[in-house]
Amino acid sequence: MSTLRFKALAELPFRNYRRDNFVEVPAKLSELFCQNVFSEETMREYLTKDAFQLLMEASKKGTKIQRHIADQVAVAMKDWALSKGVTHYTHWFQPLTGATAEKHDSFFTPIEGGRAIERFSGGMLIQQEPDASSFPNGGIRNTFEARGYTAWDPTSPAFIMGTTLCIPSIFISYTGETLDYKAPLLRALNAVDEAATDVCKAYFDKNVTKVSPTLGWEQEYFLVDTALFQSRPDLVLTGKTLLGHSPAKGQQLDDHYFGSIPTRVLNFMKELEIECMKLGIPVTTRHNEVAPNQFELAPMFEEANVAVDHNSLLMDIMARIAHKHHFHILFHEKPFAGVNGSGKHNNWSLATDTGENLLSPGKNPKKNLQFLTFFVNTLKAVHDYADLLRASIASASNDHRLGANEAPPAIISAFIGSQLFRVLEELEKVTDGKLSPEEKTELKLNVVGKIPEILLDNTDRNRTSPFAFTGNKFEIRAVGSSANCAEVMTVMNVIAAKQLRTFKTEVDALIETGLKKDEAIFNILREYIKQSKSIMFEGDGYSDDWAQEAKKRGLNNLKTTPEALKQEMEKKFVDLYEELGIYSHREFEARNEIKLEKYSTVIDIEARVLADIARNHIIPAALNYQNRLIENVKGLKEIFSEKEFKTLAKEQLSLISDISGNVSQIKLGVDSLLSAKEKAKNTSGSQKQAEEYCNVVKPLFDNIRDASDALEMMVDDELWPMTKYRELLFTR
């Protein structure tokens, strides 16, 4: 391994990234936008007027597409794709592996007379048949029950990758259960659309016929030189460093954040942006993040389903383009100890088909009351289903990040800003029942009416809050960088839908008692504010004081994935999904099982990799150096008198002893780790097994790492086999 390390480092000065990886950017990126997307404009060109209108209705209203229309769309897609040099098509889907999946089929079809044509029908467009037993399914499918189906999602446009037409699709089993992230997300989006539209039409704007959740994600990532990456087996196999002493310089000087982007990285970013434009991903922001070699990019807001697809697609093309620039991209939430990890902030809001953001105040009291309605209902939803939201961002990799000094804690709280908090306090004082004319006037002029002014000055953010209001949207900050956005977006939209349904039922009941509409709304909002205050927190979410305060408020602090996933299976949450038609009990239980199994598998792999590195790389290097010291001591003893020897060899003898102590600690630690790992692996029940890996196996990593990192500071640098943090983090 030491040979690999130094060979990688030796090659770096001879690479000319400025020349070899130069990227020429067109004068206008906008001219590339959607070049490789079967966009609305492309559909107009290739489809008949009737087919285009019916496809738009299916995309925007969810109406069914008739078979003859599907045939027309398929022919149009094929003709467009062939004009772009495409030879194959695939149903592009998002199974529960966390990555995307695809099975390519050719347009090529032999016909009589030894001839061939390119063929693509409506049936091929609508459905493909991948193997359903080889993907995570939580026991829904047996190994011998292989059949599964992918089905076209017309609400997300098809796109071209290389020579393949990719058709965004859902993935279900032969028996109809969902096996992906997209299907439940689409159901959740439909549920919140119906609930929010009903509220808008009943109380605020009869012209609203559709409400679409929007999502703006922010993707953080690390870039590591490919050669250096390949020299670290822990990075290759787990995506994170299991060992490594912190360098003298990390992020203490705050000199990387928003700093000048290194030329090599900028070339990567330029090519990435060009490809994003062609694929219709509206990326607009790029910058250095806090940690060395950490970066971020972010797009404009999009409809949530499309935004989720774009983020999954982006992660794929980022990895491909990084490889061209001799980088390996790391999406792991905590690839390096001692510096910030990576998140994927999800900015969520609700937009109407009349062009309004329901989480943005308007120019009159009615619009501001609309804003307050959706704002307070969101807080109430998060209050009632905080643990479900926490479970949606739970993973073995994100556990390393949550609660650290760069990430929100595992306690779900909401930051809304002190000024807006005072508005809610005023609304708490609303009279129970009918309001006096004076109270109505006061509310309209001095409370509701002044919300736009308040938000204009209340633009600060609380980076320690997992759920923060940032002016016209809520930012879910605790999502991990490797996560599929669909899971947290499914939960967010489901709980919002449930809450808005409840709100309308309760308001309508008060109206039936004789209260006017606004009075009924104020009465219900008042109670929601009182019930939700426990999650509202303006202070430092990293502090121990907050953990103690949260406990007093009755908020759970689910620090680990097994804790969060155990809570996820509460009857209240299972019933919610069944009520809104998102999952059946069996589907939800299967997903919980998959997440638990993945957690245990990740820890098991990390344990095996750590044991391998410790025994086969760290210990031999330490003993090699120790043998050199021993030879040195023997030589000193031969040359000098006994009195001189004791003085001159004192430090070497101490170092030899320290090396032996750390080697012994590693050896005993590895033995304990492997024994505990085997015990955990043989534990029955996914929940108990995950808890065993979490509480018994995972803590054993620390002793091995501590001893290894101590040896790193003792052993001759030329003998140390593992590429060091200073090389991984500061080689650009």
PDB file of C-alpha atoms in Angstrom, residues 539-652:
ATOM      1  CA  GLY A 539     -31.378  29.061  19.968  1.00  0.00           C
ATOM      2  CA  ASP A 540     -28.297  26.907  19.476  1.00  0.00           C
ATOM      3  CA  GLY A 541     -29.390  23.409  18.534  1.00  0.00           C
ATOM      4  CA  TYR A 542     -25.858  22.111  19.150  1.00  0.00           C
ATOM      5  CA  SER A 543     -25.881  22.981  22.850  1.00  0.00           C
ATOM      6  CA  ASP A 544     -26.352  20.545  25.725  1.00  0.00           C
ATOM      7  CA  ASP A 545     -28.846  22.994  27.193  1.00  0.00           C
ATOM      8  CA  TRP A 546     -31.144  22.446  24.229  1.00  0.00           C
ATOM      9  CA  ALA A 547     -30.989  18.671  24.637  1.00  0.00           C
ATOM     10  CA  GLN A 548     -32.086  19.079  28.258  1.00  0.00           C
ATOM     11  CA  GLU A 549     -34.754  21.622  27.345  1.00  0.00           C
ATOM     12  CA  ALA A 550     -36.070  19.405  24.534  1.00  0.00           C
ATOM     13  CA  LYS A 551     -36.434  16.529  26.982  1.00  0.00           C
ATOM     14  CA  LYS A 552     -38.519  18.741  29.270  1.00  0.00           C
ATOM     15  CA  ARG A 553     -40.695  19.652  26.299  1.00  0.00           C
ATOM     16  CA  GLY A 554     -41.288  15.977  25.547  1.00  0.00           C
ATOM     17  CA  LEU A 555     -39.314  15.936  22.287  1.00  0.00           C
ATOM     18  CA  ASN A 556     -37.492  12.740  21.387  1.00  0.00           C
ATOM     19  CA  ASN A 557     -33.747  12.754  20.785  1.00  0.00           C
ATOM     20  CA  LEU A 558     -33.374   9.768  18.472  1.00  0.00           C
ATOM     21  CA  LYS A 559     -29.600   9.809  18.056  1.00  0.00           C
ATOM     22  CA  THR A 560     -29.208   6.587  16.097  1.00  0.00           C
ATOM     23  CA  THR A 561     -30.846   4.976  13.098  1.00  0.00           C
ATOM     24  CA  PRO A 562     -32.115   1.909  15.024  1.00  0.00           C
ATOM     25  CA  GLU A 563     -33.813   4.219  17.545  1.00  0.00           C
ATOM     26  CA  ALA A 564     -35.425   6.255  14.783  1.00  0.00           C
ATOM     27  CA  LEU A 565     -36.562   3.231  12.769  1.00  0.00           C
ATOM     28  CA  LYS A 566     -38.070   1.582  15.836  1.00  0.00           C
ATOM     29  CA  GLN A 567     -40.128   4.710  16.436  1.00  0.00           C
ATOM     30  CA  GLU A 568     -41.145   4.768  12.770  1.00  0.00           C
ATOM     31  CA  MET A 569     -43.258   1.629  13.218  1.00  0.00           C
ATOM     32  CA  GLU A 570     -45.625   3.227  15.747  1.00  0.00           C
ATOM     33  CA  LYS A 571     -49.254   2.516  14.915  1.00  0.00           C
ATOM     34  CA  LYS A 572     -49.934   6.241  14.478  1.00  0.00           C
ATOM     35  CA  PHE A 573     -47.490   6.421  11.572  1.00  0.00           C
ATOM     36  CA  VAL A 574     -48.528   3.160   9.927  1.00  0.00           C
ATOM     37  CA  ASP A 575     -52.175   4.230  10.100  1.00  0.00           C
ATOM     38  CA  LEU A 576     -51.301   7.577   8.514  1.00  0.00           C
ATOM     39  CA  TYR A 577     -49.809   5.927   5.449  1.00  0.00           C
ATOM     40  CA  GLU A 578     -52.685   3.507   5.088  1.00  0.00           C
ATOM     41  CA  GLU A 579     -55.289   6.251   5.494  1.00  0.00           C
ATOM     42  CA  LEU A 580     -53.775   8.373   2.716  1.00  0.00           C
ATOM     43  CA  GLY A 581     -53.083   5.379   0.463  1.00  0.00           C
ATOM     44  CA  ILE A 582     -49.310   5.839   0.408  1.00  0.00           C
ATOM     45  CA  TYR A 583     -48.293   2.388   1.657  1.00  0.00           C
ATOM     46  CA  SER A 584     -50.090  -0.716   2.764  1.00  0.00           C
ATOM     47  CA  HIS A 585     -49.020  -2.032   6.165  1.00  0.00           C
ATOM     48  CA  ARG A 586     -46.993  -4.722   4.386  1.00  0.00           C
ATOM     49  CA  GLU A 587     -45.204  -2.215   2.148  1.00  0.00           C
ATOM     50  CA  PHE A 588     -44.290   0.073   5.025  1.00  0.00           C
ATOM     51  CA  GLU A 589     -43.103  -2.798   7.197  1.00  0.00           C
ATOM     52  CA  ALA A 590     -40.980  -4.058   4.299  1.00  0.00           C
ATOM     53  CA  ARG A 591     -39.337  -0.649   3.882  1.00  0.00           C
ATOM     54  CA  ASN A 592     -38.561  -0.473   7.565  1.00  0.00           C
ATOM     55  CA  GLU A 593     -37.016  -3.938   7.295  1.00  0.00           C
ATOM     56  CA  ILE A 594     -34.909  -2.865   4.292  1.00  0.00           C
ATOM     57  CA  LYS A 595     -33.543   0.179   6.127  1.00  0.00           C
ATOM     58  CA  LEU A 596     -32.664  -1.863   9.208  1.00  0.00           C
ATOM     59  CA  GLU A 597     -30.939  -4.529   7.113  1.00  0.00           C
ATOM     60  CA  LYS A 598     -29.012  -1.875   5.205  1.00  0.00           C
ATOM     61  CA  TYR A 599     -27.874  -0.287   8.462  1.00  0.00           C
ATOM     62  CA  SER A 600     -26.586  -3.608   9.809  1.00  0.00           C
ATOM     63  CA  THR A 601     -24.925  -4.475   6.502  1.00  0.00           C
ATOM     64  CA  VAL A 602     -23.114  -1.134   6.326  1.00  0.00           C
ATOM     65  CA  ILE A 603     -21.712  -1.505   9.862  1.00  0.00           C
ATOM     66  CA  ASP A 604     -20.762  -5.128   9.121  1.00  0.00           C
ATOM     67  CA  ILE A 605     -18.847  -4.115   5.985  1.00  0.00           C
ATOM     68  CA  GLU A 606     -17.101  -1.268   7.810  1.00  0.00           C
ATOM     69  CA  ALA A 607     -16.070  -3.638  10.609  1.00  0.00           C
ATOM     70  CA  ARG A 608     -14.589  -6.136   8.165  1.00  0.00           C
ATOM     71  CA  VAL A 609     -12.744  -3.425   6.224  1.00  0.00           C
ATOM     72  CA  LEU A 610     -11.364  -1.886   9.423  1.00  0.00           C
ATOM     73  CA  ALA A 611     -10.174  -5.281  10.672  1.00  0.00           C
ATOM     74  CA  ASP A 612      -8.500  -5.996   7.319  1.00  0.00           C
ATOM     75  CA  ILE A 613      -6.688  -2.645   7.184  1.00  0.00           C
ATOM     76  CA  ALA A 614      -5.627  -2.820  10.825  1.00  0.00           C
ATOM     77  CA  ARG A 615      -4.200  -6.337  10.574  1.00  0.00           C
ATOM     78  CA  ASN A 616      -2.775  -6.275   7.051  1.00  0.00           C
ATOM     79  CA  HIS A 617      -1.600  -2.685   6.680  1.00  0.00           C
ATOM     80  CA  ILE A 618      -1.273  -0.846   9.989  1.00  0.00           C
ATOM     81  CA  ILE A 619       0.289  -3.547  12.186  1.00  0.00           C
ATOM     82  CA  PRO A 620       2.899  -4.657   9.581  1.00  0.00           C
ATOM     83  CA  ALA A 621       3.937  -1.030   8.989  1.00  0.00           C
ATOM     84  CA  ALA A 622       4.245  -0.409  12.721  1.00  0.00           C
ATOM     85  CA  LEU A 623       6.293  -3.580  13.275  1.00  0.00           C
ATOM     86  CA  ASN A 624       8.491  -2.744  10.297  1.00  0.00           C
ATOM     87  CA  TYR A 625       9.347   0.611  11.822  1.00  0.00           C
ATOM     88  CA  GLN A 626       9.718  -0.924  15.266  1.00  0.00           C
ATOM     89  CA  ASN A 627      12.252  -3.422  13.864  1.00  0.00           C
ATOM     90  CA  ARG A 628      14.275  -0.515  12.471  1.00  0.00           C
ATOM     91  CA  LEU A 629      14.257   1.095  15.894  1.00  0.00           C
ATOM     92  CA  ILE A 630      15.320  -2.176  17.486  1.00  0.00           C
ATOM     93  CA  GLU A 631      18.249  -2.432  15.064  1.00  0.00           C
ATOM     94  CA  ASN A 632      19.141   1.153  15.939  1.00  0.00           C
ATOM     95  CA  VAL A 633      19.068   0.334  19.661  1.00  0.00           C
ATOM     96  CA  LYS A 634      21.224  -2.749  19.140  1.00  0.00           C
ATOM     97  CA  GLY A 635      23.763  -0.653  17.279  1.00  0.00           C
ATOM     98  CA  LEU A 636      23.835   1.959  20.048  1.00  0.00           C
ATOM     99  CA  LYS A 637      24.427  -0.751  22.608  1.00  0.00           C
ATOM    100  CA  GLU A 638      27.370  -2.082  20.646  1.00  0.00           C
ATOM    101  CA  ILE A 639      29.005   1.334  20.274  1.00  0.00           C
ATOM    102  CA  PHE A 640      28.432   3.047  23.611  1.00  0.00           C
ATOM    103  CA  SER A 641      29.016   2.194  27.235  1.00  0.00           C
ATOM    104  CA  GLU A 642      26.084   0.970  29.292  1.00  0.00           C
ATOM    105  CA  LYS A 643      25.719   4.375  30.985  1.00  0.00           C
ATOM    106  CA  GLU A 644      25.796   6.271  27.662  1.00  0.00           C
ATOM    107  CA  PHE A 645      23.510   3.718  26.063  1.00  0.00           C
ATOM    108  CA  LYS A 646      20.764   4.213  28.654  1.00  0.00           C
ATOM    109  CA  THR A 647      20.782   7.939  27.970  1.00  0.00           C
ATOM    110  CA  LEU A 648      21.091   7.789  24.202  1.00  0.00           C
ATOM    111  CA  ALA A 649      18.595   4.960  23.639  1.00  0.00           C
ATOM    112  CA  LYS A 650      15.985   6.186  26.097  1.00  0.00           C
ATOM    113  CA  GLU A 651      13.639   7.751  23.515  1.00  0.00           C
ATOM    114  CA  GLN A 652      13.968   4.894  21.048  1.00  0.00           C
TER     115      GLN A 652
END
